[in-house]
Amino acid sequence: MDNVPFERLDRYTYRIPRHGKMWVDAVFYANDEILAQLEAEGYASLKQLVNVATLPGIVGPALAMPDIHWGYGFPIGGVAAFDPTAGGVVSPGGVGFDINCGVRLLTTRLTREDLEPRKTRLADALYRRVPAGVGSARRDVRWSPKDLKTVLREGARALVAQGFGEAADLERIESGGRLPLADPDRVSARALERGGPQLGTLGSGNHFLEVQYVDEVYDPEAAEAYGLWVGQVTVLIHTGSRGLGHQVCQDYVERFLQAARRYGIELVDRQLAAAPIESPEGQDYLHAMAAAANFAFANRQLITHNVRLAFEDAGFLPRDHQLRVLYDLAHNNAKFEEYAGRRVLVHRKGATRAFGPGAPDVPPAFRTVGQPVLVPGDMGRYSFVLAGTPGAMTRTFGSSCHGAGRQMSRHKAKKAARKRNLIAELEAQGILVRAASRATVDEEMPEAYKDVASVVDVVHGAGIGKKVARLRPLIVVKG
DNA sequence: ATGTTC
């Protein structure tokens, strides 16, 4: 049934007026190309957005960013806020399986030319230092159960305290690299078991580690505040909470199906399983989710440490590379934030926090331009750095897009890539690939993704993000 | 995303 009624509000903004069991309107951002894609999928992801608007205690519109696509329960690219004092709910499907999956951008003082003679050495060193692939694990560092729980409680700072990284790194992570509330005792033994050996690993799927260069600057003032300049080498890390977060999500999805029934929450889709924020179940999930989120921050911190070692393996001294964290931000979590004097729980699933100038938790250096918003594209084209805007604060609960979004299923991509040699094609374009599995490279081929430039143009045009710079890949490490 | 069907 292709019957999602929507109307155009302005060039890039569309509204699905409240109807049926919806408590509020839904709003999404798109251009003609994205609209055509939504139609081609029978509006499956917009229907998911409509479903989100039926959950109790939702505040303001249910929102979707222009990289919206179908997900578990909630659409990926979805943003939804709930009022804890008005029966508002929390839903594991509104956060996603990869809890606190996110992106961290490192800057260097190296130019593309500095890198060129050592590019192969660096690619090999990164692949050696950062385990990638399904079930990837580290053998060099063992975390005792006690130390692992400290990581879940303290996040990235627990890693810095052990010598993995620098104190300055922590100032450049969303929420200081630690979500409050984290309680490892509400994480199952099975989740802890899965997570232990995986701290400091990349994983598989769309996760990656990329060495890039700044190709173009659109906003010189913001670029200067961020310390970005044309020709500069950067490193982008995309990974999350690995098997630990996945297990936490699975544990609570099962429990929340029963909880929803107990609290009389009508679910138009079982995958929306939810519990009141203030219920024991809701509280348990929020505390466990925060612990998994801290694991993800710590994961990106340990990878950062190993990226620094890899640059040194390749012959760059610390004073030459000067690897610094520009920013680390997540796109799969639920956080308490305040809008128009109201404290709400904002679910972001495949959506990025994009706080504008003057907002809380934005590092002092970025306070006048807004927080950096990192938007990875695909491994052949480019990624973008945006800045948070006042428009995002008033219209999208301080949120923006998180990536390009697929336009081809994994299966279809694999089939299309079968008769090609993606790794050789990318190398011919100057992009070195080191991957644990050819199948993953095939699934992740550039054509499998929408052009992220189109997504970013919608965000920029709608005023919920501002283009700052574009990054082009030089080395790609994949699972 | 995921010890990719504990």
Coordinates of C-alpha atoms (C1' of nucleotides) in Angstrom, one line a residue:
Chain A
M1 CA 0.0 0.0 0.0
D2 CA 1.5 3.2 -1.2
N3 CA -0.6 5.5 0.9
V4 CA 1.6 7.7 3.0
P5 CA 0.1 11.2 2.6
F6 CA 2.6 14.0 2.6
E7 CA 2.8 17.6 1.6
R8 CA 5.7 19.8 0.7
L9 CA 6.4 22.7 3.2
D10 CA 9.4 24.2 1.4
R11 CA 12.1 23.2 -1.1
Y12 CA 13.5 20.4 1.0
T13 CA 10.9 19.9 3.8
Y14 CA 7.9 17.5 3.8
R15 CA 5.2 16.9 6.3
I16 CA 3.1 13.8 6.9
P17 CA 0.1 15.3 8.8
R18 CA -1.0 13.5 11.9
H19 CA -3.6 10.8 11.0
G20 CA -4.7 7.5 12.3
K21 CA -2.9 6.5 15.5
M22 CA -0.2 9.2 15.2
W23 CA 0.1 11.6 18.2
V24 CA 2.2 14.1 16.2
D25 CA 3.1 15.0 12.6
A26 CA 6.1 13.5 10.9
V27 CA 8.6 15.7 9.0
F28 CA 11.3 14.5 6.6
Y29 CA 13.9 16.2 4.4
A30 CA 14.4 15.2 0.8
N31 CA 15.1 16.3 -2.8
D32 CA 13.5 14.9 -5.9
E33 CA 16.1 12.1 -6.2
I34 CA 15.5 11.0 -2.6
L35 CA 11.7 11.3 -3.0
A36 CA 11.9 9.0 -6.1
Q37 CA 13.9 6.5 -4.1
L38 CA 11.3 6.5 -1.2
E39 CA 8.6 5.9 -3.8
A40 CA 10.5 3.0 -5.3
E41 CA 10.7 1.2 -2.0
G42 CA 6.9 1.6 -1.6
Y43 CA 7.4 4.2 1.1
A44 CA 8.5 1.5 3.6
S45 CA 10.7 3.8 5.6
L46 CA 8.2 6.6 5.7
K47 CA 5.7 4.1 7.0
Q48 CA 8.2 3.3 9.8
L49 CA 8.4 7.0 10.5
V50 CA 4.6 7.2 10.8
N51 CA 4.7 4.2 13.2
V52 CA 7.2 6.1 15.4
A53 CA 4.7 9.0 15.7
T54 CA 2.2 6.5 17.3
L55 CA 4.4 5.9 20.4
P56 CA 3.3 7.4 23.7
G57 CA 4.8 10.6 24.9
I58 CA 6.4 11.7 21.6
V59 CA 7.1 15.4 21.5
G60 CA 7.2 17.5 18.3
P61 CA 7.3 15.8 15.0
A62 CA 8.8 12.4 14.3
L63 CA 11.7 13.3 12.1
A64 CA 13.7 11.8 9.3
M65 CA 16.9 13.0 7.8
P66 CA 17.5 12.8 4.0
D67 CA 19.6 9.6 4.4
I68 CA 16.5 7.8 5.7
H69 CA 16.2 4.1 4.9
W70 CA 14.4 1.1 6.2
G71 CA 15.6 -0.2 9.6
Y72 CA 14.6 -2.4 12.6
G73 CA 11.3 -0.7 13.8
F74 CA 12.4 2.9 13.5
P75 CA 13.9 4.0 10.2
I76 CA 17.6 4.7 10.0
G77 CA 18.0 8.5 9.8
G78 CA 15.2 8.9 12.3
V79 CA 15.0 11.3 15.3
A80 CA 12.3 11.1 17.9
A81 CA 12.0 12.9 21.3
F82 CA 9.9 11.7 24.2
D83 CA 8.8 13.4 27.4
P84 CA 9.6 11.2 30.5
T85 CA 6.9 13.1 32.5
A86 CA 4.2 12.5 30.0
G87 CA 4.4 8.7 29.6
G88 CA 7.2 9.0 27.1
V89 CA 8.9 5.8 26.1
V90 CA 12.4 4.5 25.3
S91 CA 12.8 1.9 22.5
P92 CA 15.9 -0.2 21.7
G93 CA 14.8 -0.1 18.0
G94 CA 15.0 3.7 18.2
V95 CA 18.7 3.5 19.0
G96 CA 19.7 0.6 16.8
F97 CA 21.7 -2.6 17.2
D98 CA 25.0 -0.9 17.1
I99 CA 24.7 1.2 20.1
N100 CA 26.6 4.5 19.9
C101 CA 28.1 3.6 16.5
G102 CA 29.8 6.8 15.4
V103 CA 32.5 8.6 13.6
R104 CA 35.8 10.1 14.8
L105 CA 37.9 12.5 12.6
L106 CA 41.6 12.9 13.3
T107 CA 43.6 15.7 11.8
T108 CA 47.3 15.7 11.0
R109 CA 49.8 18.4 10.0
L110 CA 50.8 16.3 7.0
T111 CA 50.1 17.1 3.4
R112 CA 49.0 14.7 0.8
E113 CA 52.5 15.0 -0.7
D114 CA 54.1 14.1 2.6
L115 CA 52.1 10.9 2.7
E116 CA 52.6 9.7 -0.8
P117 CA 56.1 8.0 -0.4
R118 CA 54.9 6.1 2.7
K119 CA 51.3 5.4 1.6
T120 CA 51.8 1.6 1.2
R121 CA 53.6 1.3 4.4
L122 CA 50.9 3.2 6.2
A123 CA 48.1 1.1 4.7
D124 CA 49.9 -2.1 5.8
A125 CA 50.6 -0.7 9.3
L126 CA 47.0 0.4 9.8
Y127 CA 45.7 -3.0 8.8
R128 CA 48.1 -4.7 11.2
R129 CA 47.4 -2.4 14.1
V130 CA 43.6 -2.3 13.9
P131 CA 41.9 -5.7 13.6
A132 CA 39.1 -5.7 11.0
G133 CA 36.4 -8.1 10.0
V134 CA 33.5 -10.1 11.4
G135 CA 34.4 -11.2 14.9
S136 CA 37.7 -9.4 14.9
A137 CA 39.5 -9.4 18.3
R138 CA 42.6 -8.2 19.9
R139 CA 45.2 -10.5 21.4
D140 CA 47.6 -7.9 22.7
V141 CA 45.4 -6.4 25.4
R142 CA 43.3 -8.5 27.8
W143 CA 40.7 -6.7 29.9
S144 CA 39.9 -8.3 33.2
P145 CA 36.1 -8.3 34.0
K146 CA 36.8 -5.5 36.5
D147 CA 38.7 -3.4 34.0
L148 CA 36.1 -3.9 31.3
K149 CA 33.4 -2.7 33.7
T150 CA 35.5 0.4 34.4
V151 CA 35.5 1.0 30.6
L152 CA 31.8 0.7 30.5
R153 CA 31.4 3.1 33.4
E154 CA 34.0 5.7 32.3
G155 CA 34.2 5.4 28.5
A156 CA 37.1 6.9 26.6
R157 CA 38.6 8.4 29.7
A158 CA 39.3 4.9 31.1
L159 CA 41.4 4.3 28.0
V160 CA 43.3 7.5 28.4
A161 CA 44.0 6.7 32.0
Q162 CA 45.7 3.5 30.9
G163 CA 47.9 5.4 28.5
F164 CA 45.9 4.8 25.3
G165 CA 45.6 8.4 24.0
E166 CA 45.9 11.9 25.4
A167 CA 43.9 13.9 27.8
A168 CA 43.2 16.5 25.1
D169 CA 41.4 13.8 23.1
L170 CA 38.6 13.7 25.6
E171 CA 37.7 17.3 25.1
R172 CA 36.9 16.6 21.5
I173 CA 34.4 13.8 22.0
E174 CA 30.6 14.3 22.2
S175 CA 29.6 14.2 25.9
G176 CA 33.3 14.0 26.8
G177 CA 33.4 10.4 25.6
R178 CA 31.2 9.2 28.5
L179 CA 27.5 8.9 28.8
P180 CA 26.3 9.4 32.4
L181 CA 24.0 6.7 33.9
A182 CA 26.2 3.9 32.6
D183 CA 25.8 0.8 34.8
P184 CA 27.7 -2.3 33.7
D185 CA 25.8 -4.5 36.1
R186 CA 22.7 -4.1 33.9
V187 CA 24.7 -5.5 30.9
S188 CA 24.4 -9.3 30.5
A189 CA 27.3 -11.6 31.1
R190 CA 27.0 -12.7 27.5
A191 CA 27.3 -9.1 26.2
L192 CA 30.4 -8.6 28.4
E193 CA 31.9 -11.8 27.1
R194 CA 31.4 -10.8 23.5
G195 CA 32.8 -7.3 24.1
G196 CA 36.0 -8.0 26.0
P197 CA 38.2 -9.1 23.2
Q198 CA 36.7 -6.7 20.7
L199 CA 37.7 -3.4 22.3
G200 CA 39.9 -1.6 19.7
T201 CA 38.6 -3.5 16.7
L202 CA 36.8 -2.2 13.6
G203 CA 34.3 -4.9 12.8
S204 CA 32.6 -5.4 9.4
G205 CA 29.8 -4.1 7.2
N206 CA 29.9 -0.3 6.7
H207 CA 32.6 0.2 9.3
F208 CA 35.9 1.5 8.1
L209 CA 39.1 3.3 8.8
E210 CA 40.1 5.8 6.1
V211 CA 43.1 8.0 5.5
Q212 CA 41.9 11.0 3.5
Y213 CA 42.9 14.5 2.4
V214 CA 40.9 17.8 2.5
D215 CA 39.8 18.3 -1.1
E216 CA 37.7 21.5 -0.8
V217 CA 36.8 24.0 1.9
Y218 CA 33.4 25.7 1.6
D219 CA 33.3 27.7 4.9
P220 CA 36.8 29.2 5.7
E221 CA 35.8 30.5 9.1
A222 CA 34.5 27.2 10.3
A223 CA 37.3 25.3 8.7
E224 CA 39.8 27.4 10.5
A225 CA 38.0 26.8 13.8
Y226 CA 38.2 23.1 13.1
G227 CA 41.9 23.3 12.0
L228 CA 41.1 22.0 8.5
W229 CA 43.0 23.2 5.3
V230 CA 43.1 22.1 1.7
G231 CA 45.6 19.3 1.1
Q232 CA 45.7 18.2 4.7
V233 CA 45.8 14.5 5.6
T234 CA 43.0 13.4 7.9
V235 CA 41.8 10.0 9.3
L236 CA 38.2 9.0 9.7
I237 CA 37.2 6.1 12.0
H238 CA 33.7 4.6 11.7
T239 CA 32.8 1.9 14.2
G240 CA 30.6 1.2 17.2
S241 CA 30.1 -1.1 20.2
R242 CA 30.6 -4.3 18.3
G243 CA 29.1 -7.6 19.7
L244 CA 28.6 -6.0 23.1
G245 CA 26.1 -3.3 21.9
H246 CA 24.5 -5.8 19.6
Q247 CA 23.9 -8.2 22.5
V248 CA 22.6 -5.4 24.8
C249 CA 20.1 -4.5 22.1
Q250 CA 19.0 -8.1 21.6
D251 CA 18.6 -8.7 25.3
Y252 CA 16.4 -5.6 25.8
V253 CA 14.3 -6.0 22.6
E254 CA 13.2 -9.4 24.0
R255 CA 12.4 -8.0 27.4
F256 CA 10.6 -4.9 26.0
L257 CA 8.1 -6.9 24.1
Q258 CA 6.7 -8.1 27.4
A259 CA 7.1 -4.7 29.0
A260 CA 5.1 -3.0 26.3
R261 CA 2.2 -5.4 26.9
R262 CA 2.5 -4.9 30.7
Y263 CA 2.3 -1.1 30.4
G264 CA -0.5 -1.2 27.8
I265 CA 1.6 0.3 25.0
E266 CA 0.0 -0.5 21.7
L267 CA 2.7 -1.5 19.1
V268 CA 1.7 -1.1 15.5
D269 CA 4.9 -3.0 14.8
R270 CA 6.5 -5.5 17.2
Q271 CA 9.9 -4.0 16.3
L272 CA 8.9 -0.8 18.1
A273 CA 9.0 -2.6 21.4
A274 CA 9.2 0.2 24.0
A275 CA 8.8 0.8 27.8
P276 CA 8.1 4.0 29.7
I277 CA 11.3 5.9 30.4
E278 CA 10.5 6.0 34.1
S279 CA 9.7 2.3 34.3
P280 CA 12.2 -0.2 35.8
E281 CA 12.6 -1.7 32.4
G282 CA 13.1 1.6 30.7
Q283 CA 15.7 2.6 33.4
D284 CA 17.5 -0.7 33.0
Y285 CA 17.8 -0.3 29.3
L286 CA 19.0 3.4 29.6
H287 CA 21.7 2.4 32.0
A288 CA 22.8 -0.6 29.9
M289 CA 22.7 1.4 26.7
A290 CA 24.9 4.1 28.3
A291 CA 27.4 1.4 29.3
A292 CA 27.4 0.1 25.7
A293 CA 27.8 3.6 24.4
N294 CA 30.9 4.1 26.6
F295 CA 32.3 0.9 25.1
A296 CA 31.9 2.4 21.7
F297 CA 33.6 5.7 22.7
A298 CA 36.4 3.6 24.2
N299 CA 36.7 1.5 21.1
R300 CA 37.3 4.5 18.9
Q301 CA 39.8 5.8 21.5
L302 CA 41.8 2.6 21.4
I303 CA 41.7 2.6 17.6
T304 CA 43.0 6.2 17.7
H305 CA 45.9 5.1 19.8
N306 CA 46.7 2.4 17.3
V307 CA 46.4 4.8 14.4
R308 CA 49.1 6.9 16.0
L309 CA 51.3 3.9 16.4
A310 CA 50.7 2.9 12.7
F311 CA 51.8 6.4 11.5
E312 CA 55.0 5.9 13.6
D313 CA 55.4 2.4 12.1
A314 CA 55.3 4.1 8.7
G315 CA 58.1 6.5 9.7
F316 CA 56.2 9.6 10.7
L317 CA 57.4 10.9 14.1
P318 CA 54.7 12.2 16.5
R319 CA 55.9 15.8 15.9
D320 CA 55.5 15.3 12.2
H321 CA 52.1 13.7 12.1
Q322 CA 50.6 15.5 15.1
L323 CA 47.5 13.3 15.0
R324 CA 44.7 15.1 17.0
V325 CA 41.1 14.3 17.5
L326 CA 39.0 16.9 15.7
Y327 CA 35.7 15.4 16.9
D328 CA 34.0 12.1 17.8
L329 CA 30.3 11.9 17.5
A330 CA 27.7 9.1 17.6
H331 CA 24.7 8.4 15.5
N332 CA 22.9 5.6 17.4
N333 CA 21.8 6.6 20.9
A334 CA 19.2 8.1 23.2
K335 CA 20.1 11.2 25.3
F336 CA 18.3 13.6 27.6
E337 CA 18.5 17.1 26.2
E338 CA 16.5 20.3 26.8
Y339 CA 14.5 22.1 24.1
A340 CA 12.2 25.1 24.7
G341 CA 12.6 24.5 28.5
R342 CA 11.4 20.9 28.2
R343 CA 13.7 17.9 29.1
V344 CA 13.2 15.1 26.5
L345 CA 14.8 11.8 25.6
V346 CA 16.1 12.2 22.0
H347 CA 16.5 9.0 20.1
R348 CA 18.9 9.3 17.2
K349 CA 19.1 6.3 15.0
G350 CA 21.4 6.8 12.0
A351 CA 21.2 10.5 12.8
T352 CA 23.9 12.8 14.1
R353 CA 23.8 15.3 16.9
A354 CA 24.4 18.7 15.2
F355 CA 24.4 21.3 17.9
G356 CA 24.7 24.9 16.7
P357 CA 26.6 27.9 18.0
G358 CA 26.3 28.5 21.7
A359 CA 24.7 25.1 22.5
P360 CA 25.9 23.1 25.5
D361 CA 28.6 20.5 25.2
V362 CA 30.2 22.1 22.2
P363 CA 34.0 22.5 22.8
P364 CA 35.0 26.2 23.4
A365 CA 37.0 26.3 20.2
F366 CA 33.8 25.6 18.2
R367 CA 31.4 27.6 20.2
T368 CA 30.9 30.4 17.7
V369 CA 30.7 28.1 14.6
G370 CA 28.8 25.1 16.0
Q371 CA 29.9 21.6 16.6
P372 CA 31.6 19.6 13.7
V373 CA 29.2 17.2 12.0
L374 CA 30.9 14.3 10.3
V375 CA 29.1 12.7 7.3
P376 CA 30.9 9.8 5.7
G377 CA 30.1 9.0 2.1
D378 CA 31.4 5.9 0.3
M379 CA 34.9 4.6 -0.1
G380 CA 35.4 5.8 -3.7
R381 CA 34.0 9.3 -3.6
Y382 CA 34.1 11.6 -0.6
S383 CA 32.9 12.4 2.9
F384 CA 31.9 15.8 4.3
V385 CA 32.4 17.9 7.4
L386 CA 29.5 20.1 8.3
A387 CA 28.8 22.5 11.2
G388 CA 25.7 22.4 13.5
T389 CA 23.3 25.3 13.0
P390 CA 20.7 27.3 14.9
G391 CA 18.1 25.8 12.5
A392 CA 18.9 22.3 13.7
M393 CA 18.3 23.4 17.3
T394 CA 14.8 24.8 16.6
R395 CA 13.7 22.2 14.0
T396 CA 15.4 18.8 14.5
F397 CA 16.3 18.5 18.2
G398 CA 19.8 19.5 17.2
S399 CA 20.2 16.7 14.7
S400 CA 21.4 16.2 11.1
C401 CA 22.2 13.4 8.7
H402 CA 24.8 10.7 9.3
G403 CA 25.8 9.4 5.9
A404 CA 24.9 8.7 2.3
G405 CA 22.4 5.9 2.8
R406 CA 22.3 2.8 0.7
Q407 CA 20.6 2.7 -2.7
M408 CA 21.4 -0.9 -3.5
S409 CA 20.9 -3.9 -1.2
R410 CA 23.9 -5.8 0.0
H411 CA 22.9 -8.8 -2.1
K412 CA 22.4 -6.7 -5.2
A413 CA 25.8 -4.9 -4.7
K414 CA 27.6 -8.2 -4.2
K415 CA 26.1 -9.5 -7.4
A416 CA 26.9 -6.4 -9.4
A417 CA 30.5 -6.4 -8.1
R418 CA 31.1 -10.1 -8.8
K419 CA 32.5 -9.6 -12.3
R420 CA 34.6 -6.6 -11.4
N421 CA 37.7 -6.2 -9.2
L422 CA 36.7 -3.3 -6.9
I423 CA 40.0 -3.3 -5.1
A424 CA 42.0 -2.9 -8.4
E425 CA 39.5 -0.2 -9.6
L426 CA 39.9 1.8 -6.4
E427 CA 43.7 1.4 -6.5
A428 CA 43.7 2.8 -10.1
Q429 CA 42.0 5.9 -8.6
G430 CA 44.8 6.2 -6.0
I431 CA 42.8 4.6 -3.2
L432 CA 44.7 1.7 -1.4
V433 CA 42.3 -0.9 0.1
R434 CA 43.2 -3.3 2.9
A435 CA 40.2 -5.6 3.7
A436 CA 39.6 -8.7 5.7
S437 CA 37.0 -9.9 3.1
R438 CA 36.5 -9.3 -0.5
A439 CA 32.7 -9.8 0.0
T440 CA 32.6 -6.8 2.3
V441 CA 34.3 -4.6 -0.2
D442 CA 31.9 -5.7 -2.9
E443 CA 28.9 -5.0 -0.7
E444 CA 30.3 -1.6 0.1
M445 CA 31.2 -0.6 -3.4
P446 CA 30.6 3.1 -4.1
E447 CA 27.6 2.5 -6.4
A448 CA 25.8 0.8 -3.5
Y449 CA 25.5 4.2 -1.9
K450 CA 23.7 7.4 -2.8
D451 CA 25.9 10.3 -3.6
V452 CA 26.5 11.8 -0.2
A453 CA 26.8 15.2 -1.8
S454 CA 23.1 15.1 -2.6
V455 CA 22.2 14.3 1.0
V456 CA 24.5 17.0 2.3
D457 CA 23.0 19.5 -0.1
V458 CA 19.5 18.8 1.3
V459 CA 20.8 19.3 4.9
H460 CA 22.6 22.5 3.9
G461 CA 19.7 23.8 1.9
A462 CA 17.2 23.0 4.7
G463 CA 19.4 24.9 7.2
I464 CA 19.9 21.9 9.5
G465 CA 23.7 21.7 8.8
K466 CA 26.3 23.9 7.0
K467 CA 28.9 22.6 4.6
V468 CA 32.4 23.2 5.8
A469 CA 34.8 20.8 3.9
R470 CA 35.0 17.8 1.7
L471 CA 37.4 14.8 2.3
R472 CA 38.7 12.4 -0.4
P473 CA 39.9 8.8 0.4
L474 CA 43.5 7.7 0.0
I475 CA 43.6 4.5 2.1
V476 CA 40.6 2.4 3.1
V477 CA 40.7 -0.3 5.8
K478 CA 37.6 -2.5 5.8
G479 CA 36.3 -5.6 7.6
Chain B
dA1 C1' 25.2 -3.8 12.5
dT2 C1' 26.0 -9.1 14.2
dG3 C1' 30.6 -15.2 16.9
dT4 C1' 26.1 -12.4 9.3
dT5 C1' 20.6 -18.9 11.9
dC6 C1' 22.4 -19.5 20.2

